[in-house]
CSV table of C-alpha atoms in Angstrom, one decimal:
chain,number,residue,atom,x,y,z
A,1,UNK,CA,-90.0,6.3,79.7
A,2,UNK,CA,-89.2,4.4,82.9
A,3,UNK,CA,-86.0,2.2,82.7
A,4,UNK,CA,-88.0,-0.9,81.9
A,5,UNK,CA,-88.9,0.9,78.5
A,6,UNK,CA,-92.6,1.4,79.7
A,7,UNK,CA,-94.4,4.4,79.5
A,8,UNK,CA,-95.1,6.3,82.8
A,9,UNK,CA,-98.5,7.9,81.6
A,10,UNK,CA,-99.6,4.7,79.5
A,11,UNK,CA,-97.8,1.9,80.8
A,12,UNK,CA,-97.1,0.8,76.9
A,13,UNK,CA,-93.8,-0.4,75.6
A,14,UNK,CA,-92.0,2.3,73.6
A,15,UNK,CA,-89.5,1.3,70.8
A,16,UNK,CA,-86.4,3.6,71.0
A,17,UNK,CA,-85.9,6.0,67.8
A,18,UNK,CA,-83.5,4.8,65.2
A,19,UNK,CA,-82.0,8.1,65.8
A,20,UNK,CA,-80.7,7.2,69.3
A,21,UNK,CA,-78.7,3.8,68.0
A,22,UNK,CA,-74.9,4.3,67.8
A,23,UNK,CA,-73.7,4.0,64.8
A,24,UNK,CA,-71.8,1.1,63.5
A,25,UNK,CA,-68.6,3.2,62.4
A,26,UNK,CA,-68.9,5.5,66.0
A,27,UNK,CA,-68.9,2.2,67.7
A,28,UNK,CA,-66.1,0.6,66.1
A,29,UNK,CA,-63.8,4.2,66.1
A,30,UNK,CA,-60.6,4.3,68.1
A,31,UNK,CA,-59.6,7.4,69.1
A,32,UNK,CA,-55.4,8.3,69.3
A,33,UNK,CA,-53.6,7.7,72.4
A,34,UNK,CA,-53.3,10.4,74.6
A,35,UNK,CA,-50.4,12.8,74.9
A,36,UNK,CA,-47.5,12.9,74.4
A,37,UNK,CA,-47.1,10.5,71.8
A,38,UNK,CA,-45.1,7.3,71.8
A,39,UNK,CA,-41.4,7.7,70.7
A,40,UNK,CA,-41.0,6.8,66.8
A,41,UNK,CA,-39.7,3.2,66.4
A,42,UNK,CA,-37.9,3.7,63.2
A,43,UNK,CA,-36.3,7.2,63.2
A,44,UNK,CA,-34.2,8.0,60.2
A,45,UNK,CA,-30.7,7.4,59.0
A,46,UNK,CA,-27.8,9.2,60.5
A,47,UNK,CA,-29.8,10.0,63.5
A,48,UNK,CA,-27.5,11.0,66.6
A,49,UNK,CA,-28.2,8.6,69.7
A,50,UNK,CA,-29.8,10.5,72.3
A,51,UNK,CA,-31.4,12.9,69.8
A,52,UNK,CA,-34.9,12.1,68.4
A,53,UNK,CA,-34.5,12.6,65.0
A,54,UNK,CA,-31.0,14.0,65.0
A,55,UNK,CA,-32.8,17.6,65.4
A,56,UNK,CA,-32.0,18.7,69.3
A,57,UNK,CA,-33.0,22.2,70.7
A,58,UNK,CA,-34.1,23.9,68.0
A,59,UNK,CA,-32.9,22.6,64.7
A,60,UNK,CA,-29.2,22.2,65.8
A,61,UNK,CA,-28.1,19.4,62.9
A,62,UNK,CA,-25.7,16.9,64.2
A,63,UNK,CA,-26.5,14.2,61.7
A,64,UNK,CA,-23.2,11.8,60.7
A,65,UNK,CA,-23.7,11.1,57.1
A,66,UNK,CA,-21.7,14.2,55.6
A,67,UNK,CA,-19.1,14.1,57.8
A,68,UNK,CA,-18.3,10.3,57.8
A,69,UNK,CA,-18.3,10.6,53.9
A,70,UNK,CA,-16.2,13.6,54.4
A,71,UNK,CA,-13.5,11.8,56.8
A,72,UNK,CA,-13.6,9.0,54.4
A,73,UNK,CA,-12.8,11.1,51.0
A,74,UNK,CA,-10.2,13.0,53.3
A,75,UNK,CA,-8.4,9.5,54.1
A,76,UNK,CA,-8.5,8.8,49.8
A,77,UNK,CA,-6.8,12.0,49.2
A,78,UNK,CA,-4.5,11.1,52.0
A,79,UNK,CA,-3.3,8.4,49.8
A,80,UNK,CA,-3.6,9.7,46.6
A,81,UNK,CA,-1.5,13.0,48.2
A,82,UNK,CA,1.1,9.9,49.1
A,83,UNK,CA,1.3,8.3,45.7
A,84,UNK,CA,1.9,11.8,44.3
A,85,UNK,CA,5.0,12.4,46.3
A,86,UNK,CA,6.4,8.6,45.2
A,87,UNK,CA,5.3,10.1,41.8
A,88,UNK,CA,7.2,13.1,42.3
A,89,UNK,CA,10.4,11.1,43.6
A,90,UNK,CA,11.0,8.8,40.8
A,91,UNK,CA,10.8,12.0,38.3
A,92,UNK,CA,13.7,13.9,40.4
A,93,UNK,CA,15.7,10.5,40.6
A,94,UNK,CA,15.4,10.6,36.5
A,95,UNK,CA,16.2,13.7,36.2
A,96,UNK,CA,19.4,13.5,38.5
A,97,UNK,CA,20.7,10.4,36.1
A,98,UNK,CA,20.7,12.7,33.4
A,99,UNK,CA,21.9,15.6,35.1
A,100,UNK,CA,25.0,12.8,36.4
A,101,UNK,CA,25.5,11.5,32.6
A,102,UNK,CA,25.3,15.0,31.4
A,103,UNK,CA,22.6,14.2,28.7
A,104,UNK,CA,19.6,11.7,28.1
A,105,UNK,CA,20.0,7.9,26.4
A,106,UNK,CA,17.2,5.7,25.5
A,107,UNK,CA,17.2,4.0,29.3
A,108,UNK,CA,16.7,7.4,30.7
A,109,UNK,CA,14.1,8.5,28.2
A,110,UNK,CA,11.8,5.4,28.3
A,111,UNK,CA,12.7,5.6,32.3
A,112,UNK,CA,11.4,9.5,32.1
A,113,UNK,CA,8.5,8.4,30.3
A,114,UNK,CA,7.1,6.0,33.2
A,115,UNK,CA,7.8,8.4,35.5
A,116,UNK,CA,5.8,11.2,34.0
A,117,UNK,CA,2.9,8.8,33.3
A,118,UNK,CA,2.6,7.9,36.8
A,119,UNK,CA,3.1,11.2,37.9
A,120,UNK,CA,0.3,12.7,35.6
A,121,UNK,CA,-2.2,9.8,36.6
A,122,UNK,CA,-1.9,10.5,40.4
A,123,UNK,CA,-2.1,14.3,39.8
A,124,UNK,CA,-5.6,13.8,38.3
A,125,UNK,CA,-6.5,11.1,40.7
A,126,UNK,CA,-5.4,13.7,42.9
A,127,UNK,CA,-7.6,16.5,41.4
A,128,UNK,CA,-10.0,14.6,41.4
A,129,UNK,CA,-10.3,13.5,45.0
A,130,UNK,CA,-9.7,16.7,46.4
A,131,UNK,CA,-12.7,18.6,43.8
A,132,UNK,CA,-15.1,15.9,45.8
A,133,UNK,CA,-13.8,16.6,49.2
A,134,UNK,CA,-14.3,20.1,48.7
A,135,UNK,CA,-18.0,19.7,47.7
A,136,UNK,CA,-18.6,17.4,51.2
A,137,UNK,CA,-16.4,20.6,52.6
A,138,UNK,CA,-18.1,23.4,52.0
A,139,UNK,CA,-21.5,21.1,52.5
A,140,UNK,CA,-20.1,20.7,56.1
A,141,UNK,CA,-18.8,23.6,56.8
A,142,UNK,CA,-22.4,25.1,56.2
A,143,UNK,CA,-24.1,22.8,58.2
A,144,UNK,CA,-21.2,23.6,61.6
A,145,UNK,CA,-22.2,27.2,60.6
A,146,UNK,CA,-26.1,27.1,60.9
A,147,UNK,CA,-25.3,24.8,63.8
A,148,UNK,CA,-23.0,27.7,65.6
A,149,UNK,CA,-26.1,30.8,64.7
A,150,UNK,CA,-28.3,28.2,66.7
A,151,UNK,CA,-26.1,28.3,69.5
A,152,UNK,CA,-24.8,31.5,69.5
A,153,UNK,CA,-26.9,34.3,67.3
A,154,UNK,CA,-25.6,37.4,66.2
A,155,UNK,CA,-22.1,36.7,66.8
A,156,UNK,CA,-21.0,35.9,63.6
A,157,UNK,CA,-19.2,38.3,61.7
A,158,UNK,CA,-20.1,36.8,58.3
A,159,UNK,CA,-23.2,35.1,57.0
A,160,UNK,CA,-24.0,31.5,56.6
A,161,UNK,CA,-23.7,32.0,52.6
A,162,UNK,CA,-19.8,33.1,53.0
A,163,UNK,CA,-19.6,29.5,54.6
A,164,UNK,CA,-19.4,28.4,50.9
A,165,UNK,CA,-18.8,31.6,49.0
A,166,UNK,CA,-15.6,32.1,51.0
A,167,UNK,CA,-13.8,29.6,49.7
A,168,UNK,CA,-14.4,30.0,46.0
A,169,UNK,CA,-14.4,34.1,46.0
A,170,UNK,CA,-10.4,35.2,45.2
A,171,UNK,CA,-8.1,37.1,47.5
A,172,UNK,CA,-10.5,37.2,50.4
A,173,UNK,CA,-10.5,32.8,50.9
A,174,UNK,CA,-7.2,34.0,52.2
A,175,UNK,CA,-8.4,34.8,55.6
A,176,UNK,CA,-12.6,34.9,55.3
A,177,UNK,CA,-13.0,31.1,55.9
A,178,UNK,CA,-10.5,31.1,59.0
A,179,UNK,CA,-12.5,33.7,60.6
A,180,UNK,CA,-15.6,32.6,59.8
A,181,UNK,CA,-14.0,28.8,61.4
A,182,UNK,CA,-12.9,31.3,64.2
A,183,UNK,CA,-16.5,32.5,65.1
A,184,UNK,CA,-17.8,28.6,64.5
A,185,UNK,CA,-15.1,27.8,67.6
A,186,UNK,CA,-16.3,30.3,70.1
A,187,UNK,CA,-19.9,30.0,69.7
A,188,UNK,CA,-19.5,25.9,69.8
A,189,UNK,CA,-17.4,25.6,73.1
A,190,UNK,CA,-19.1,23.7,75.6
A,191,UNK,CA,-17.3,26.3,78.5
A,192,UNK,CA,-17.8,29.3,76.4
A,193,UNK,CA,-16.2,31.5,74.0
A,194,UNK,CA,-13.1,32.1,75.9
A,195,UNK,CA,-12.3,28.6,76.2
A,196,UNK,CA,-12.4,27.4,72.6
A,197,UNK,CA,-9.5,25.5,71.8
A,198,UNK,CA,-7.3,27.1,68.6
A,199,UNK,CA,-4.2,25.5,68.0
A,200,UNK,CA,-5.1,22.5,66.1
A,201,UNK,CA,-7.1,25.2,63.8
A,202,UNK,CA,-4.5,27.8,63.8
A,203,UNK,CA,-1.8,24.8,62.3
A,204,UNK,CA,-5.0,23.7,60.0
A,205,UNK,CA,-4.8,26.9,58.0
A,206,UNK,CA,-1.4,27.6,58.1
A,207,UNK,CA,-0.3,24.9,56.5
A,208,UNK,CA,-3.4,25.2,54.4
A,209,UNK,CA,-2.0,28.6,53.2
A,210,UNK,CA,2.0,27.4,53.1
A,211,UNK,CA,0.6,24.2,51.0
A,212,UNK,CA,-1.0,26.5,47.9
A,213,UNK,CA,1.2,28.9,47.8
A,214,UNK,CA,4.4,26.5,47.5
A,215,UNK,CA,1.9,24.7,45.0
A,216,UNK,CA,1.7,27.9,43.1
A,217,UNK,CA,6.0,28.6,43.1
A,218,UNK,CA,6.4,24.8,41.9
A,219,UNK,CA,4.1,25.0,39.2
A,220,UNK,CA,5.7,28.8,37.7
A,221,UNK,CA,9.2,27.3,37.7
A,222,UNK,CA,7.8,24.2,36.3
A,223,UNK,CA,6.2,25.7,33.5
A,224,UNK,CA,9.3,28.4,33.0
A,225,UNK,CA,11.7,25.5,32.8
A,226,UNK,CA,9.6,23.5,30.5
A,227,UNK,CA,9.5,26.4,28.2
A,228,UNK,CA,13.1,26.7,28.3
A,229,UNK,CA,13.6,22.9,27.0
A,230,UNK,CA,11.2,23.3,24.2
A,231,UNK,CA,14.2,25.6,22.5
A,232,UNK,CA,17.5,24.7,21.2
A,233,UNK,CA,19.6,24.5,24.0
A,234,UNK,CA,23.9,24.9,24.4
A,235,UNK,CA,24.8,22.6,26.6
A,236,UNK,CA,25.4,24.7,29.9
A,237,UNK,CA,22.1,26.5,29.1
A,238,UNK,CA,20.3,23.2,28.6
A,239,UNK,CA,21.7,21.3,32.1
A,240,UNK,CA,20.6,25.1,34.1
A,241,UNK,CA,16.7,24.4,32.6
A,242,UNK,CA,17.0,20.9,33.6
A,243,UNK,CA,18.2,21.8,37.2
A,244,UNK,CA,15.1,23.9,37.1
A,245,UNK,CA,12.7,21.6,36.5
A,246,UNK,CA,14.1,19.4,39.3
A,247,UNK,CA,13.9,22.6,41.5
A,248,UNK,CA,10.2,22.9,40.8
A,249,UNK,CA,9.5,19.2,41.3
A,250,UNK,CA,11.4,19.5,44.4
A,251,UNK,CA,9.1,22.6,45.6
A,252,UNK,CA,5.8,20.7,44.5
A,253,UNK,CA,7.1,17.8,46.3
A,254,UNK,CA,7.5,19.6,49.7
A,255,UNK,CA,4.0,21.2,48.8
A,256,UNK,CA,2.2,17.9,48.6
A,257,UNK,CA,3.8,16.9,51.8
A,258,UNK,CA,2.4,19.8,53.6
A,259,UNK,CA,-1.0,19.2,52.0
A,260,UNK,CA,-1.0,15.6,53.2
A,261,UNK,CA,-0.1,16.8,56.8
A,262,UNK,CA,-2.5,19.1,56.1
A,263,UNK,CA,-4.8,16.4,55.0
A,264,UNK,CA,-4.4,15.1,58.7
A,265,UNK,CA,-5.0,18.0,60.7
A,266,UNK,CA,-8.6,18.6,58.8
A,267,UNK,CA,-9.6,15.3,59.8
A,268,UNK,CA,-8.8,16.2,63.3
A,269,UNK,CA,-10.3,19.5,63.4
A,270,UNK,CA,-13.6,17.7,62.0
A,271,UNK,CA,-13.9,15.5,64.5
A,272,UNK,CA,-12.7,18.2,67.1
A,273,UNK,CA,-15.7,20.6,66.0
A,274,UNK,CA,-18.1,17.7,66.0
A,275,UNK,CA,-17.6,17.0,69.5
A,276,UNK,CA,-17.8,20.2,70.8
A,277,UNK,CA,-20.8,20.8,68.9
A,278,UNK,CA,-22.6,17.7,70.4
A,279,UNK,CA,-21.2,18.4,73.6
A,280,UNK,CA,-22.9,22.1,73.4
A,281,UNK,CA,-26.0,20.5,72.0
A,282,UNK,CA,-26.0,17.9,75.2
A,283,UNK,CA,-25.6,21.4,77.2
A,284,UNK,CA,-29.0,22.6,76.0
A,285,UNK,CA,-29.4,26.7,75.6
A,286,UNK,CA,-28.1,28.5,78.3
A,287,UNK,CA,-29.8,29.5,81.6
A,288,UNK,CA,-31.8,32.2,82.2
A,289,UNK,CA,-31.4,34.7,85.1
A,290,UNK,CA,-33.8,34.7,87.8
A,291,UNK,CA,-36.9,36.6,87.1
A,292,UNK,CA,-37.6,38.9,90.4
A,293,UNK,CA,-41.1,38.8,92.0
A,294,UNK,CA,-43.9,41.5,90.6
A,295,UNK,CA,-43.2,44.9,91.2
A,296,UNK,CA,-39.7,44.2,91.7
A,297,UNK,CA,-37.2,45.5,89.3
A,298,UNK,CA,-33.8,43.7,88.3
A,299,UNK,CA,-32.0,45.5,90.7
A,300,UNK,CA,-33.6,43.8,93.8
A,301,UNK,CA,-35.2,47.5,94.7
A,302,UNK,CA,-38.8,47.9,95.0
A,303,UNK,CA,-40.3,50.8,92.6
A,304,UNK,CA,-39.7,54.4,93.4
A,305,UNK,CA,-36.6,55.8,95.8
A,306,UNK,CA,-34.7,53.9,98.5
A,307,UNK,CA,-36.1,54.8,101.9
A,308,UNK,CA,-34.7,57.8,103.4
A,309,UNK,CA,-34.3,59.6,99.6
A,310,UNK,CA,-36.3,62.6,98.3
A,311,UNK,CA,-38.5,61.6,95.1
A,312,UNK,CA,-38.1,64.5,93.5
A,313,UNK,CA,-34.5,65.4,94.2
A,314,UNK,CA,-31.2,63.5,94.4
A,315,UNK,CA,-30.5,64.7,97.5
A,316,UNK,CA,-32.2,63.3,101.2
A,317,UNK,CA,-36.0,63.7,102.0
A,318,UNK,CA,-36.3,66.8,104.1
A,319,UNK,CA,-37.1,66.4,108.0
């Protein structure tokens, strides 16, 4: 068929099969745009700038949402932790008017009565705060964990499930979450291991430690000395339990004021690891040494001996 639609042989019209008509769906198809793909317009919440999808380099999770609800929960215990200590004051300067009038009146008891109601609301407000922050805790403290393996595998000493486990399992959350912080340091430096900052987390845990065990002394003379009022008392023997107590609350006083100072160094040390963890992510994984040309070992050395060497000896290639 000539490009008139004639026939060459006959000269005769020829109608085109149906067969060789596009069809209507093939004609109105539009194929996808080429690669690579436009960015998405709508990534989703808590997505780092800079980081499609909050995902860089191989799954390294720098997303903002747990650890702004974190730094916020840690500023509520803050001031919870404050409110205690006030608590805690007015219930030593009630106990040290009785102590002064050598025995309790009406005044002191009603007075004694506020104070221990406000005290026991802001120790559960207290509790409270502080069993939510550790949830958003150990939930962060993962997450820096998987993030560190990313950037530095195998050089963890525990693994990622002691990131949570450590802090809940007796005896050994005395040292197995600081060095399992202490691994999460090195391998996020953006200069390297050796130059991972540790003083802000060395006073973290320290005071950490000094907080719970002082928390622990003030509540076993608390609870000895409230056992001692419950009995008949002479007079001397009743004013040494009641000088007690005021010991305790004295000790549990200077235990929540380490825990709020405390309280202040964690939000530092979160926002300390979160930096160095985006600044290592911005880093990229580290670079790879030159690969030699073919036939050309590490070394620089072509295969087989130097010149001047015997192959099958150490010594030199005989003359």
């Amino acid at each position: 068929m000539g490009p008139d639609g004639r026939c060459a042989a006959c000269g005769a019209h020829q109608q085109p099969h149906p067969s060789a008509q596009p069809h209507p769906a093939q004609a109105s198809y539009a194929y996808p745009p080429p690669y690579p793909y436009p960015p998405h317009p709508h990534p989703y919440p808590g997505a780092v700038p800079g980081f499609p999808g909050g995902l860089p380099f191989g799954g390294v999770d720098l997303r903002r949402g747990v650890r702004t609800a974190l730094n916020v929960l840690l500023g509520v215990v803050a001031l919870l932790l404050m409110l205690q200590i006030a608590a805690i004051g007015q219930q030593r300067g009630v106990i040290q008017d009785i102590l002064a009038n050598g025995h309790p009146s009406s005044s002191t008891s009603d007075a004694v009565d506020d104070a221990d109601s406000f005290a026991d609301a802001m120790t559960v407000l207290s509790f409270l705060g502080m069993a939510a922050t550790a949830v958003l805790w150990v939930i962060w403290f993962r997450r820096v964990r998987l993030n560190a393996e990313v950037f530095a595998p195998g050089t963890h000493r525990f693994g990622s499930g002691w990131a949570v486990g450590s802090w809940f399992t007796p005896v050994v959350n005395l040292w197995f979450p600081k060095q399992m912080a202490n691994d999460i340091y090195r391998a996020s430096a953006p200069g390297g291991p050796q130059s991972a900052p540790k003083g802000l987390l060395n006073a973290w845990w320290v005071l950490w430690i000094a907080a719970n065990v002082l928390s622990t002394v003030g509540d076993g003379m608390s609870s000895v000395a409230s056992t001692r009022l419950r009995r008949p008392l002479a007079g001397s023997d009743w004013e040494s339990a009641v000088e007690l107590l005021n010991s305790s609350l004295a000790v549990s006083g200077f235990s929540a004021l380490l825990l709020l100072a405390d309280t202040v160094l964690a939000l530092l040390v979160v926002r300390q690891l979160t930096r160095m963890q985006e600044q290592r992510a911005l880093a990229g994984p580290p670079a790879m040494p030159p690969v030699p040309p073919y036939g050309v070992p590490f070394g620089g050395a072509p295969y087989g001996p130097p010149p001047g060497q015997n192959p099958f000896s150490a010594g030199p290639a005989a003359s």
